[in-house]
DNA sequence: TGAAACTAGTTGCGCCTGCAACTATTGTGC
DNA sequence: GCACAATAGTTGCAGGCGCAACTAGTTTCA
């Protein structure tokens, strides 16, 4: 008799892929964080903030920056406090929307980013890129983008 | 004239793969953490501790458990404090090595794990496995294991 | 055997984060 | 135009983590 089946079960190969994925992420971010902090005194989140700002042309609203760096707005408030205390970004009120605040990449922030980028990129190459063929990189990107799209609202 | 070249440069496809990897990890763990906490009141790290204990036959030294769940020994001390306060594990002195402490999966912990496992696994299937072909899963595992091996010692 | 080096686990401390509550501003519907 | 809901950002608070220092036990080796 046909019994109702789950749409799909999680099988061993997928579970193994998942476990390797988790472990690789943990180790890679640990190593890259250490390298960037040690060599340049720049935490990875700081780097991420600076990169996102440059990517957006140098300025971003708190709200948008929070989404870009995957942080709560509260978390971002404190983070921007620290980074701006170091002079790498500045806050500026948003003229259109008086609730809003822009975060702006300063000259000094841009310099630090220029120093950090090659270091960080060669870390990624050294520990990740080097071990991944072009074909595999394409697969990774395709798969993860697919996963991400499914998680969007 | 042949100028010295870097061994390898990080190229766009690899960088894109890296970015998607990071975002996918952040979103997936966020969602799975929420599901497990909401449905069963069990944080993901707790689940991980219980699973690792079962995997090891029900008992593990603090030190080994810390490595298994990718936590500092200090972090694990507090984590085990919390989980054992909830009755899911117990500490027991190690007879061979009087510095050592075993963490032991209790009956209650095993029950909670049995409840959580199918929930967590269907979450992984729903948000990850479902979007990944068998062939892709094999690639992911192969790539990440390769990366992990390079990070050992 | 005995001292020095090492290892296991815990604790003090400070950092970073999210949640919930709050203020200020903007948008909506009658 | 005005009350009510929604949104932007900040702050109090508590949880969870790692580092460094500490205690206790073990290994090494002369």
CSV table of C-alpha atoms (C1' of nucleotides) in Angstrom, one decimal:
chain,number,residue,atom,x,y,z
A,1,UNK,CA,0.0,0.0,0.0
A,2,UNK,CA,1.3,3.4,-1.0
A,3,UNK,CA,2.2,5.3,2.1
A,4,UNK,CA,2.7,9.0,2.1
A,5,UNK,CA,6.4,9.8,1.7
A,6,UNK,CA,8.4,12.8,2.7
A,7,UNK,CA,9.2,14.9,-0.4
A,8,UNK,CA,12.8,14.1,0.1
A,9,UNK,CA,15.2,12.8,2.7
A,10,UNK,CA,18.5,14.1,3.6
A,11,UNK,CA,21.0,11.5,2.4
A,12,UNK,CA,24.5,10.7,3.5
A,13,UNK,CA,26.3,12.5,0.6
A,14,UNK,CA,24.5,15.7,1.2
A,15,UNK,CA,25.0,15.5,4.9
A,16,UNK,CA,28.7,14.9,4.4
A,17,UNK,CA,28.8,17.9,2.1
A,18,UNK,CA,27.1,19.9,4.7
A,19,UNK,CA,29.5,18.9,7.4
A,20,UNK,CA,32.6,19.7,5.3
A,21,UNK,CA,31.0,23.0,4.4
A,22,UNK,CA,30.6,23.9,8.0
A,23,UNK,CA,34.1,22.9,9.1
A,24,UNK,CA,35.7,24.6,6.1
A,25,UNK,CA,33.9,27.8,6.9
A,26,UNK,CA,34.9,27.7,10.5
A,27,UNK,CA,38.6,27.0,9.8
A,28,UNK,CA,38.9,29.4,6.9
A,29,UNK,CA,37.3,32.4,8.6
A,30,UNK,CA,39.4,31.7,11.7
A,31,UNK,CA,42.7,31.7,9.6
A,32,UNK,CA,41.8,34.7,7.5
A,33,UNK,CA,40.7,36.6,10.5
A,34,UNK,CA,43.9,35.9,12.3
A,35,UNK,CA,46.0,36.8,9.3
A,36,UNK,CA,44.3,40.1,8.7
A,37,UNK,CA,44.3,41.0,12.4
A,38,UNK,CA,47.9,40.1,12.9
A,39,UNK,CA,49.3,41.6,9.8
A,40,UNK,CA,47.2,44.8,9.6
A,41,UNK,CA,45.4,45.0,12.9
A,42,UNK,CA,42.2,45.0,10.9
A,43,UNK,CA,39.4,42.8,12.0
A,44,UNK,CA,37.5,41.0,9.2
A,45,UNK,CA,34.3,42.8,9.9
A,46,UNK,CA,36.0,46.1,9.6
A,47,UNK,CA,37.4,45.0,6.3
A,48,UNK,CA,33.9,44.0,5.2
A,49,UNK,CA,32.5,47.4,6.2
A,50,UNK,CA,35.1,49.2,4.3
A,51,UNK,CA,34.8,47.0,1.2
A,52,UNK,CA,31.0,47.4,1.2
A,53,UNK,CA,31.3,51.1,1.4
A,54,UNK,CA,33.7,51.3,-1.5
A,55,UNK,CA,31.5,48.9,-3.4
A,56,UNK,CA,28.6,51.3,-2.9
A,57,UNK,CA,30.7,54.3,-4.1
A,58,UNK,CA,31.9,55.4,-0.7
A,59,UNK,CA,28.7,56.0,1.3
A,60,UNK,CA,25.8,53.9,2.6
A,61,UNK,CA,22.9,54.2,5.0
A,62,UNK,CA,23.2,52.4,8.3
A,63,UNK,CA,20.3,50.2,7.5
A,64,UNK,CA,21.7,49.2,4.1
A,65,UNK,CA,25.2,48.7,5.5
A,66,UNK,CA,23.8,46.5,8.2
A,67,UNK,CA,22.2,44.3,5.6
A,68,UNK,CA,25.4,44.2,3.5
A,69,UNK,CA,27.6,43.0,6.3
A,70,UNK,CA,24.9,40.7,7.8
A,71,UNK,CA,24.7,42.4,11.2
A,72,UNK,CA,21.8,43.7,13.3
A,73,UNK,CA,21.3,47.4,13.3
A,74,UNK,CA,22.2,47.5,16.9
A,75,UNK,CA,25.4,45.6,16.2
A,76,UNK,CA,26.2,47.9,13.3
A,77,UNK,CA,25.8,51.0,15.5
A,78,UNK,CA,28.5,49.8,17.9
A,79,UNK,CA,30.7,48.6,15.0
A,80,UNK,CA,30.5,52.0,13.2
A,81,UNK,CA,31.2,53.6,16.6
A,82,UNK,CA,34.5,51.7,16.8
A,83,UNK,CA,35.5,52.1,13.1
A,84,UNK,CA,34.8,55.8,13.1
A,85,UNK,CA,36.7,56.3,16.4
A,86,UNK,CA,39.6,54.9,14.4
A,87,UNK,CA,38.9,57.4,11.7
A,88,UNK,CA,38.2,55.0,8.9
A,89,UNK,CA,34.6,56.1,8.4
A,90,UNK,CA,32.5,59.1,9.3
A,91,UNK,CA,28.8,59.5,10.0
A,92,UNK,CA,26.8,62.2,8.2
A,93,UNK,CA,23.2,63.0,8.5
A,94,UNK,CA,21.0,62.2,5.6
A,95,UNK,CA,19.4,65.3,4.2
A,96,UNK,CA,16.4,63.7,2.5
A,97,UNK,CA,15.4,61.6,5.5
A,98,UNK,CA,16.2,63.2,8.8
A,99,UNK,CA,16.0,59.8,10.6
A,100,UNK,CA,18.8,58.5,8.4
A,101,UNK,CA,22.5,58.5,8.8
A,102,UNK,CA,25.1,58.0,6.1
A,103,UNK,CA,28.3,56.1,6.8
A,104,UNK,CA,31.1,57.5,4.7
A,105,UNK,CA,34.5,56.0,3.8
A,106,UNK,CA,37.2,58.5,4.8
A,107,UNK,CA,40.5,59.0,3.0
A,108,UNK,CA,42.2,57.1,5.8
A,109,UNK,CA,39.7,54.3,5.5
A,110,UNK,CA,40.3,54.1,1.8
A,111,UNK,CA,44.1,53.8,2.5
A,112,UNK,CA,43.7,51.1,5.0
A,113,UNK,CA,41.5,49.3,2.6
A,114,UNK,CA,44.1,49.5,-0.1
A,115,UNK,CA,46.7,48.1,2.2
A,116,UNK,CA,44.4,45.3,3.4
A,117,UNK,CA,42.9,44.2,0.1
A,118,UNK,CA,45.9,42.5,-1.4
A,119,UNK,CA,46.8,40.9,1.9
A,120,UNK,CA,43.3,39.5,2.4
A,121,UNK,CA,43.0,38.4,-1.2
A,122,UNK,CA,46.2,36.5,-1.2
A,123,UNK,CA,45.0,34.9,2.0
A,124,UNK,CA,41.8,33.8,0.3
A,125,UNK,CA,43.9,32.6,-2.7
A,126,UNK,CA,46.3,30.8,-0.4
A,127,UNK,CA,43.8,28.9,1.7
A,128,UNK,CA,40.8,28.6,-0.6
A,129,UNK,CA,41.3,29.6,-4.3
A,130,UNK,CA,44.5,27.6,-4.7
A,131,UNK,CA,42.7,24.4,-3.9
A,132,UNK,CA,39.7,25.0,-6.1
A,133,UNK,CA,39.6,24.6,-9.9
A,134,UNK,CA,37.8,27.1,-12.0
A,135,UNK,CA,35.2,24.6,-12.8
A,136,UNK,CA,34.7,23.8,-9.1
A,137,UNK,CA,34.6,27.5,-8.3
A,138,UNK,CA,31.8,27.9,-10.8
A,139,UNK,CA,29.9,25.1,-9.2
A,140,UNK,CA,30.3,26.5,-5.8
A,141,UNK,CA,29.0,29.9,-6.9
A,142,UNK,CA,26.1,28.4,-8.8
A,143,UNK,CA,25.1,26.2,-5.9
A,144,UNK,CA,25.3,28.8,-3.2
A,145,UNK,CA,23.6,31.4,-5.2
A,146,UNK,CA,20.8,29.0,-5.8
A,147,UNK,CA,20.6,28.3,-2.0
A,148,UNK,CA,20.6,32.0,-1.3
A,149,UNK,CA,17.8,32.8,-3.8
A,150,UNK,CA,15.7,30.2,-2.1
A,151,UNK,CA,16.1,31.9,1.2
A,152,UNK,CA,15.1,35.3,0.0
A,153,UNK,CA,11.5,36.3,0.8
B,1,UNK,CA,61.5,40.1,-20.3
B,2,UNK,CA,60.3,37.5,-17.9
B,3,UNK,CA,59.3,39.2,-14.7
B,4,UNK,CA,58.8,37.3,-11.5
B,5,UNK,CA,55.2,36.4,-11.1
B,6,UNK,CA,53.1,35.6,-8.0
B,7,UNK,CA,52.5,32.0,-7.9
B,8,UNK,CA,48.8,32.6,-8.5
B,9,UNK,CA,46.4,35.5,-8.3
B,10,UNK,CA,42.9,35.4,-6.9
B,11,UNK,CA,40.6,35.8,-9.9
B,12,UNK,CA,37.1,37.0,-10.2
B,13,UNK,CA,35.4,33.5,-10.4
B,14,UNK,CA,37.1,32.4,-7.3
B,15,UNK,CA,36.3,35.6,-5.4
B,16,UNK,CA,32.7,35.3,-6.4
B,17,UNK,CA,32.6,31.7,-5.2
B,18,UNK,CA,34.1,32.9,-2.0
B,19,UNK,CA,31.5,35.6,-1.5
B,20,UNK,CA,28.6,33.3,-2.2
B,21,UNK,CA,30.1,30.8,0.2
B,22,UNK,CA,30.3,33.4,3.0
B,23,UNK,CA,26.8,34.7,2.4
B,24,UNK,CA,25.3,31.2,2.1
B,25,UNK,CA,26.9,30.1,5.3
B,26,UNK,CA,25.7,33.2,7.2
B,27,UNK,CA,22.1,32.8,6.0
B,28,UNK,CA,21.9,29.0,6.4
B,29,UNK,CA,23.2,28.9,9.9
B,30,UNK,CA,20.9,31.8,10.8
B,31,UNK,CA,17.9,30.0,9.5
B,32,UNK,CA,18.8,26.6,10.9
B,33,UNK,CA,19.6,28.1,14.3
B,34,UNK,CA,16.3,29.9,14.4
B,35,UNK,CA,14.3,26.8,13.4
B,36,UNK,CA,16.0,24.6,15.9
B,37,UNK,CA,15.7,27.1,18.7
B,38,UNK,CA,12.1,28.0,18.0
B,39,UNK,CA,10.8,24.5,17.4
B,40,UNK,CA,12.8,22.7,20.1
B,41,UNK,CA,14.4,25.3,22.3
B,42,UNK,CA,17.8,23.8,21.4
B,43,UNK,CA,20.6,26.0,20.3
B,44,UNK,CA,22.6,24.7,17.4
B,45,UNK,CA,25.8,24.4,19.5
B,46,UNK,CA,24.0,22.3,22.0
B,47,UNK,CA,22.8,20.1,19.2
B,48,UNK,CA,26.4,19.9,17.9
B,49,UNK,CA,27.6,18.9,21.4
B,50,UNK,CA,25.0,16.1,21.7
B,51,UNK,CA,25.7,14.8,18.2
B,52,UNK,CA,29.4,14.7,18.8
B,53,UNK,CA,28.9,12.9,22.0
B,54,UNK,CA,26.7,10.3,20.4
B,55,UNK,CA,29.1,10.0,17.5
B,56,UNK,CA,31.8,9.2,20.0
B,57,UNK,CA,29.8,6.5,21.7
B,58,UNK,CA,28.3,8.8,24.4
B,59,UNK,CA,31.4,10.2,26.2
B,60,UNK,CA,34.2,12.5,25.3
B,61,UNK,CA,37.0,14.4,27.1
B,62,UNK,CA,36.5,18.1,27.4
B,63,UNK,CA,39.5,18.7,25.2
B,64,UNK,CA,38.4,16.5,22.4
B,65,UNK,CA,34.8,17.8,22.6
B,66,UNK,CA,36.1,21.3,22.3
B,67,UNK,CA,38.0,20.4,19.1
B,68,UNK,CA,35.0,18.6,17.7
B,69,UNK,CA,32.6,21.5,18.1
B,70,UNK,CA,35.3,24.1,17.2
B,71,UNK,CA,35.3,26.0,20.5
B,72,UNK,CA,38.0,27.1,22.8
B,73,UNK,CA,38.4,25.1,26.0
B,74,UNK,CA,37.2,28.1,28.0
B,75,UNK,CA,34.1,28.4,25.8
B,76,UNK,CA,33.4,24.7,26.1
B,77,UNK,CA,33.6,24.8,29.9
B,78,UNK,CA,30.8,27.4,30.1
B,79,UNK,CA,28.8,25.6,27.4
B,80,UNK,CA,29.0,22.3,29.2
B,81,UNK,CA,28.0,24.2,32.4
B,82,UNK,CA,24.8,25.3,30.7
B,83,UNK,CA,24.0,22.0,28.9
B,84,UNK,CA,24.6,20.0,32.1
B,85,UNK,CA,22.5,22.4,34.1
B,86,UNK,CA,19.7,21.4,31.7
B,87,UNK,CA,20.5,17.8,32.4
B,88,UNK,CA,21.4,16.8,28.9
B,89,UNK,CA,25.0,15.9,29.8
B,90,UNK,CA,27.0,15.1,32.9
B,91,UNK,CA,30.6,15.5,33.9
B,92,UNK,CA,32.5,12.6,35.3
B,93,UNK,CA,36.1,12.5,36.4
B,94,UNK,CA,38.5,10.6,34.2
B,95,UNK,CA,40.0,7.7,36.2
B,96,UNK,CA,43.2,7.3,34.0
B,97,UNK,CA,44.1,10.9,34.0
B,98,UNK,CA,43.1,12.8,37.0
B,99,UNK,CA,43.3,16.2,35.2
B,100,UNK,CA,40.7,15.0,32.8
B,101,UNK,CA,36.9,15.2,32.7
B,102,UNK,CA,34.5,13.2,30.6
B,103,UNK,CA,31.4,14.7,29.3
B,104,UNK,CA,28.7,12.1,29.1
B,105,UNK,CA,25.4,12.1,27.2
B,106,UNK,CA,22.6,11.5,29.6
B,107,UNK,CA,19.4,9.6,28.9
B,108,UNK,CA,17.5,12.9,28.7
B,109,UNK,CA,20.2,14.3,26.4
B,110,UNK,CA,19.8,11.3,24.1
B,111,UNK,CA,16.0,11.9,24.0
B,112,UNK,CA,16.4,15.5,23.1
B,113,UNK,CA,18.8,14.6,20.4
B,114,UNK,CA,16.4,12.0,19.0
B,115,UNK,CA,13.7,14.7,18.9
B,116,UNK,CA,16.0,17.3,17.3
B,117,UNK,CA,17.7,15.2,14.7
B,118,UNK,CA,14.9,14.8,12.3
B,119,UNK,CA,13.9,18.4,12.7
B,120,UNK,CA,17.4,19.6,12.0
B,121,UNK,CA,18.0,17.2,9.2
B,122,UNK,CA,14.8,18.3,7.4
B,123,UNK,CA,15.9,21.9,7.9
B,124,UNK,CA,19.2,21.1,6.2
B,125,UNK,CA,17.4,19.2,3.4
B,126,UNK,CA,14.9,22.0,3.0
B,127,UNK,CA,17.3,24.8,2.8
B,128,UNK,CA,20.4,23.2,1.5
B,129,UNK,CA,20.2,19.6,0.2
B,130,UNK,CA,17.1,20.2,-1.9
B,131,UNK,CA,19.0,22.7,-4.0
B,132,UNK,CA,22.1,20.6,-4.5
B,133,UNK,CA,22.4,17.7,-6.9
B,134,UNK,CA,24.2,14.6,-5.8
B,135,UNK,CA,27.0,15.4,-8.2
B,136,UNK,CA,27.3,18.9,-6.7
B,137,UNK,CA,27.2,17.6,-3.2
B,138,UNK,CA,30.2,15.3,-4.1
B,139,UNK,CA,32.0,18.3,-5.5
B,140,UNK,CA,31.4,20.4,-2.4
B,141,UNK,CA,32.6,17.7,-0.1
B,142,UNK,CA,35.7,17.0,-2.2
B,143,UNK,CA,36.6,20.7,-2.4
B,144,UNK,CA,36.1,21.5,1.2
B,145,UNK,CA,37.9,18.4,2.4
B,146,UNK,CA,40.8,19.4,0.2
B,147,UNK,CA,40.8,22.9,1.7
B,148,UNK,CA,40.5,21.4,5.2
B,149,UNK,CA,43.4,19.1,4.7
B,150,UNK,CA,45.6,22.0,3.6
B,151,UNK,CA,44.8,23.7,6.9
B,152,UNK,CA,45.7,20.9,9.1
B,153,UNK,CA,49.0,20.7,11.2
C,1,DT,C1',64.0,10.8,42.1
C,2,DG,C1',63.2,15.6,41.2
C,3,DA,C1',62.8,19.8,38.6
C,4,DA,C1',61.2,21.7,34.5
C,5,DA,C1',58.1,21.4,30.7
C,6,DC,C1',53.8,20.3,29.3
C,7,DT,C1',48.7,19.4,29.4
C,8,DA,C1',43.6,19.5,31.2
C,9,DG,C1',40.2,22.2,32.8
C,10,DT,C1',38.4,26.4,35.0
C,11,DT,C1',38.0,31.4,36.0
C,12,DG,C1',38.5,36.7,35.6
C,13,DC,C1',38.0,39.9,32.3
C,14,DG,C1',36.7,42.4,28.3
C,15,DC,C1',34.8,42.3,23.6
C,16,DC,C1',31.1,41.8,20.5
C,17,DT,C1',26.5,40.6,19.5
C,18,DG,C1',21.3,40.5,19.4
C,19,DC,C1',16.8,41.6,21.6
C,20,DA,C1',13.7,44.7,23.3
C,21,DA,C1',12.6,49.3,24.4
C,22,DC,C1',13.1,54.1,23.3
C,23,DT,C1',13.2,58.6,20.5
C,24,DA,C1',12.7,60.9,16.3
C,25,DT,C1',11.0,61.1,11.8
C,26,DT,C1',8.2,59.6,7.8
C,27,DG,C1',4.2,57.4,5.6
C,28,DT,C1',-0.9,56.1,5.5
C,29,DG,C1',-5.9,56.3,5.7
C,30,DC,C1',-9.9,58.5,7.0
D,1,DG,C1',-4.9,67.6,8.8
D,2,DC,C1',-4.5,64.2,12.2
D,3,DA,C1',-4.2,60.0,14.6
D,4,DC,C1',-1.8,55.6,13.9
D,5,DA,C1',1.4,52.6,11.9
D,6,DA,C1',5.9,51.9,10.1
D,7,DT,C1',10.9,52.9,9.8
D,8,DA,C1',15.9,54.7,11.2
D,9,DG,C1',19.0,54.7,14.4
D,10,DT,C1',20.6,54.4,19.3
D,11,DT,C1',20.9,52.5,24.0
D,12,DG,C1',20.3,49.2,28.3
D,13,DC,C1',20.9,44.8,29.1
D,14,DA,C1',22.4,40.1,29.2
D,15,DG,C1',24.3,36.1,26.7
D,16,DG,C1',28.3,33.8,24.7
D,17,DC,C1',32.9,33.8,23.3
D,18,DG,C1',38.3,34.0,23.5
D,19,DC,C1',42.6,35.3,25.8
D,20,DA,C1',45.5,35.1,29.5
D,21,DA,C1',46.3,33.6,34.0
D,22,DC,C1',45.7,30.1,37.4
D,23,DT,C1',45.5,25.3,39.7
D,24,DA,C1',46.2,20.6,39.4
D,25,DG,C1',48.0,16.6,37.5
D,26,DT,C1',51.3,14.3,34.1
D,27,DT,C1',55.5,13.5,31.3
D,28,DT,C1',60.3,14.1,30.4
D,29,DC,C1',65.0,13.5,31.2
D,30,DA,C1',69.2,14.2,33.5
